[in-house]
Amino acid sequence: MISLANAQIGAQVASLVVYGLLAVWFAAPFLRALGRAEALIAAISFHIFRYVALITFSAKHDGYPISDIAAIEAVFGDVIGAAIAVMAIGFLHARWYRLGIASSWLLVFATAADFAVGIHRKALEPLWGAASGLTWFVLNFYVPLIMVSLPVLIWQLCARHGEPFNSNGGSQRRSWTGYITQTHSD
């Protein structure tokens, strides 16, 4: 019989592989078709829901054996990340592009710091196989999504550096809604 720890590790690895393939096969072509601001908003949008980490307190109450310090670190890093994501999207949506770019990079660095703290904490408090229910789902499906979306965001920030925000890369482009819009360059 497979252990709960191995099942969790397997689920996280499978999620990372699947999300990575989806990023290469679908997200990359989609983001290339968007304007710069829309592509950044799409890449950032996955981070908005990081406040789901607040479930850690409920899980701890229900017996998840995480220490108070680890719970606070996890929740603090993710809630801050969610707030920065909302701020970055707000700036980009309002066409305050410099603030949008700055807060997008802030999200990158805050998320990298959150990952580093989480990895360090996992080394001190290995909890593999201890999660259940919704906590198990978040750890094995949402956390890997954030892990894959971060390099996608970095790619968009670097690859499109210097590109005008209102450029669309051609006569047709796909809006964030997925519909193709016709643009005219008269």
PDB file of C-alpha atoms in Angstrom, residues 60-160:
ATOM      1  CA  LYS A  60      -4.495  23.226  12.322  1.00  0.00           C
ATOM      2  CA  HIS A  61      -7.664  23.398  14.399  1.00  0.00           C
ATOM      3  CA  ASP A  62      -8.789  20.100  12.822  1.00  0.00           C
ATOM      4  CA  GLY A  63      -5.514  18.336  13.647  1.00  0.00           C
ATOM      5  CA  TYR A  64      -3.054  19.219  10.879  1.00  0.00           C
ATOM      6  CA  PRO A  65       0.221  19.086  12.854  1.00  0.00           C
ATOM      7  CA  ILE A  66       1.724  22.392  11.683  1.00  0.00           C
ATOM      8  CA  SER A  67       3.405  24.657  14.225  1.00  0.00           C
ATOM      9  CA  ASP A  68       2.070  28.134  14.920  1.00  0.00           C
ATOM     10  CA  ILE A  69       5.167  29.754  13.404  1.00  0.00           C
ATOM     11  CA  ALA A  70       4.926  27.660  10.226  1.00  0.00           C
ATOM     12  CA  ALA A  71       1.210  28.442   9.882  1.00  0.00           C
ATOM     13  CA  ILE A  72       1.827  32.162  10.305  1.00  0.00           C
ATOM     14  CA  GLU A  73       4.708  32.108   7.801  1.00  0.00           C
ATOM     15  CA  ALA A  74       2.621  30.257   5.217  1.00  0.00           C
ATOM     16  CA  VAL A  75      -0.439  32.449   5.599  1.00  0.00           C
ATOM     17  CA  PHE A  76       1.482  35.719   5.801  1.00  0.00           C
ATOM     18  CA  GLY A  77       3.487  35.040   2.636  1.00  0.00           C
ATOM     19  CA  ASP A  78       0.468  34.007   0.612  1.00  0.00           C
ATOM     20  CA  VAL A  79      -1.885  36.757   1.795  1.00  0.00           C
ATOM     21  CA  ILE A  80       0.799  39.332   1.011  1.00  0.00           C
ATOM     22  CA  GLY A  81       1.259  37.707  -2.412  1.00  0.00           C
ATOM     23  CA  ALA A  82      -2.490  37.870  -3.080  1.00  0.00           C
ATOM     24  CA  ALA A  83      -2.608  41.542  -2.097  1.00  0.00           C
ATOM     25  CA  ILE A  84       0.356  42.389  -4.345  1.00  0.00           C
ATOM     26  CA  ALA A  85      -1.298  40.489  -7.227  1.00  0.00           C
ATOM     27  CA  VAL A  86      -4.517  42.471  -6.840  1.00  0.00           C
ATOM     28  CA  MET A  87      -2.500  45.683  -6.690  1.00  0.00           C
ATOM     29  CA  ALA A  88      -0.487  44.812  -9.814  1.00  0.00           C
ATOM     30  CA  ILE A  89      -3.606  43.909 -11.782  1.00  0.00           C
ATOM     31  CA  GLY A  90      -5.302  47.090 -10.598  1.00  0.00           C
ATOM     32  CA  PHE A  91      -2.388  49.226 -11.764  1.00  0.00           C
ATOM     33  CA  LEU A  92      -2.233  47.486 -15.141  1.00  0.00           C
ATOM     34  CA  HIS A  93      -5.985  47.706 -15.588  1.00  0.00           C
ATOM     35  CA  ALA A  94      -5.920  51.420 -14.741  1.00  0.00           C
ATOM     36  CA  ARG A  95      -3.093  51.849 -17.280  1.00  0.00           C
ATOM     37  CA  TRP A  96      -0.596  52.901 -14.627  1.00  0.00           C
ATOM     38  CA  TYR A  97       1.918  50.707 -16.368  1.00  0.00           C
ATOM     39  CA  ARG A  98       5.084  51.633 -14.482  1.00  0.00           C
ATOM     40  CA  LEU A  99       3.424  50.888 -11.157  1.00  0.00           C
ATOM     41  CA  GLY A 100       1.985  47.711 -12.688  1.00  0.00           C
ATOM     42  CA  ILE A 101       5.428  46.528 -13.782  1.00  0.00           C
ATOM     43  CA  ALA A 102       7.004  47.462 -10.445  1.00  0.00           C
ATOM     44  CA  SER A 103       4.318  45.642  -8.477  1.00  0.00           C
ATOM     45  CA  SER A 104       4.569  42.639 -10.844  1.00  0.00           C
ATOM     46  CA  TRP A 105       8.265  42.377 -10.034  1.00  0.00           C
ATOM     47  CA  LEU A 106       7.439  42.852  -6.356  1.00  0.00           C
ATOM     48  CA  LEU A 107       5.090  39.867  -6.684  1.00  0.00           C
ATOM     49  CA  VAL A 108       7.902  37.823  -8.236  1.00  0.00           C
ATOM     50  CA  PHE A 109      10.312  38.612  -5.401  1.00  0.00           C
ATOM     51  CA  ALA A 110       7.681  38.175  -2.670  1.00  0.00           C
ATOM     52  CA  THR A 111       6.665  34.805  -4.122  1.00  0.00           C
ATOM     53  CA  ALA A 112      10.287  33.669  -4.408  1.00  0.00           C
ATOM     54  CA  ALA A 113      10.813  34.670  -0.770  1.00  0.00           C
ATOM     55  CA  ASP A 114       7.623  32.834   0.209  1.00  0.00           C
ATOM     56  CA  PHE A 115       8.875  29.708  -1.596  1.00  0.00           C
ATOM     57  CA  ALA A 116      12.255  29.966   0.152  1.00  0.00           C
ATOM     58  CA  VAL A 117      10.637  30.310   3.578  1.00  0.00           C
ATOM     59  CA  GLY A 118       8.307  27.391   2.778  1.00  0.00           C
ATOM     60  CA  ILE A 119      11.169  25.140   1.660  1.00  0.00           C
ATOM     61  CA  HIS A 120      13.155  26.019   4.778  1.00  0.00           C
ATOM     62  CA  ARG A 121      10.139  25.356   6.976  1.00  0.00           C
ATOM     63  CA  LYS A 122       9.470  22.004   5.214  1.00  0.00           C
ATOM     64  CA  ALA A 123      13.025  20.988   6.087  1.00  0.00           C
ATOM     65  CA  LEU A 124      12.392  21.828   9.750  1.00  0.00           C
ATOM     66  CA  GLU A 125       8.854  20.436   9.881  1.00  0.00           C
ATOM     67  CA  PRO A 126       8.291  17.778   7.240  1.00  0.00           C
ATOM     68  CA  LEU A 127       4.527  17.333   6.992  1.00  0.00           C
ATOM     69  CA  TRP A 128       4.397  14.998   3.993  1.00  0.00           C
ATOM     70  CA  GLY A 129       1.260  12.911   4.210  1.00  0.00           C
ATOM     71  CA  ALA A 130      -0.224  14.835   7.136  1.00  0.00           C
ATOM     72  CA  ALA A 131      -2.687  16.916   5.082  1.00  0.00           C
ATOM     73  CA  SER A 132      -6.209  15.781   4.320  1.00  0.00           C
ATOM     74  CA  GLY A 133      -9.374  17.139   2.774  1.00  0.00           C
ATOM     75  CA  LEU A 134      -9.259  20.608   1.305  1.00  0.00           C
ATOM     76  CA  THR A 135      -5.759  21.224   2.689  1.00  0.00           C
ATOM     77  CA  TRP A 136      -4.510  18.220   0.689  1.00  0.00           C
ATOM     78  CA  PHE A 137      -6.196  19.616  -2.430  1.00  0.00           C
ATOM     79  CA  VAL A 138      -4.648  23.084  -1.971  1.00  0.00           C
ATOM     80  CA  LEU A 139      -1.160  21.684  -1.351  1.00  0.00           C
ATOM     81  CA  ASN A 140      -1.266  19.313  -4.309  1.00  0.00           C
ATOM     82  CA  PHE A 141      -3.134  21.306  -6.939  1.00  0.00           C
ATOM     83  CA  TYR A 142      -3.018  25.032  -6.141  1.00  0.00           C
ATOM     84  CA  VAL A 143       0.534  25.342  -4.802  1.00  0.00           C
ATOM     85  CA  PRO A 144       2.000  23.670  -7.936  1.00  0.00           C
ATOM     86  CA  LEU A 145      -0.091  26.047 -10.065  1.00  0.00           C
ATOM     87  CA  ILE A 146       1.566  29.001  -8.325  1.00  0.00           C
ATOM     88  CA  MET A 147       4.964  27.342  -8.747  1.00  0.00           C
ATOM     89  CA  VAL A 148       4.437  27.070 -12.524  1.00  0.00           C
ATOM     90  CA  SER A 149       2.785  30.463 -12.950  1.00  0.00           C
ATOM     91  CA  LEU A 150       5.777  32.270 -11.422  1.00  0.00           C
ATOM     92  CA  PRO A 151       8.231  31.429 -14.247  1.00  0.00           C
ATOM     93  CA  VAL A 152       5.479  32.272 -16.744  1.00  0.00           C
ATOM     94  CA  LEU A 153       5.141  35.709 -15.137  1.00  0.00           C
ATOM     95  CA  ILE A 154       8.926  36.194 -15.155  1.00  0.00           C
ATOM     96  CA  TRP A 155       8.978  35.175 -18.832  1.00  0.00           C
ATOM     97  CA  GLN A 156       6.323  37.767 -19.654  1.00  0.00           C
ATOM     98  CA  LEU A 157       8.115  40.488 -17.711  1.00  0.00           C
ATOM     99  CA  CYS A 158      11.473  39.778 -19.372  1.00  0.00           C
ATOM    100  CA  ALA A 159      10.442  38.800 -22.908  1.00  0.00           C
ATOM    101  CA  ARG A 160       8.137  41.763 -23.334  1.00  0.00           C
TER     102      ARG A 160
END
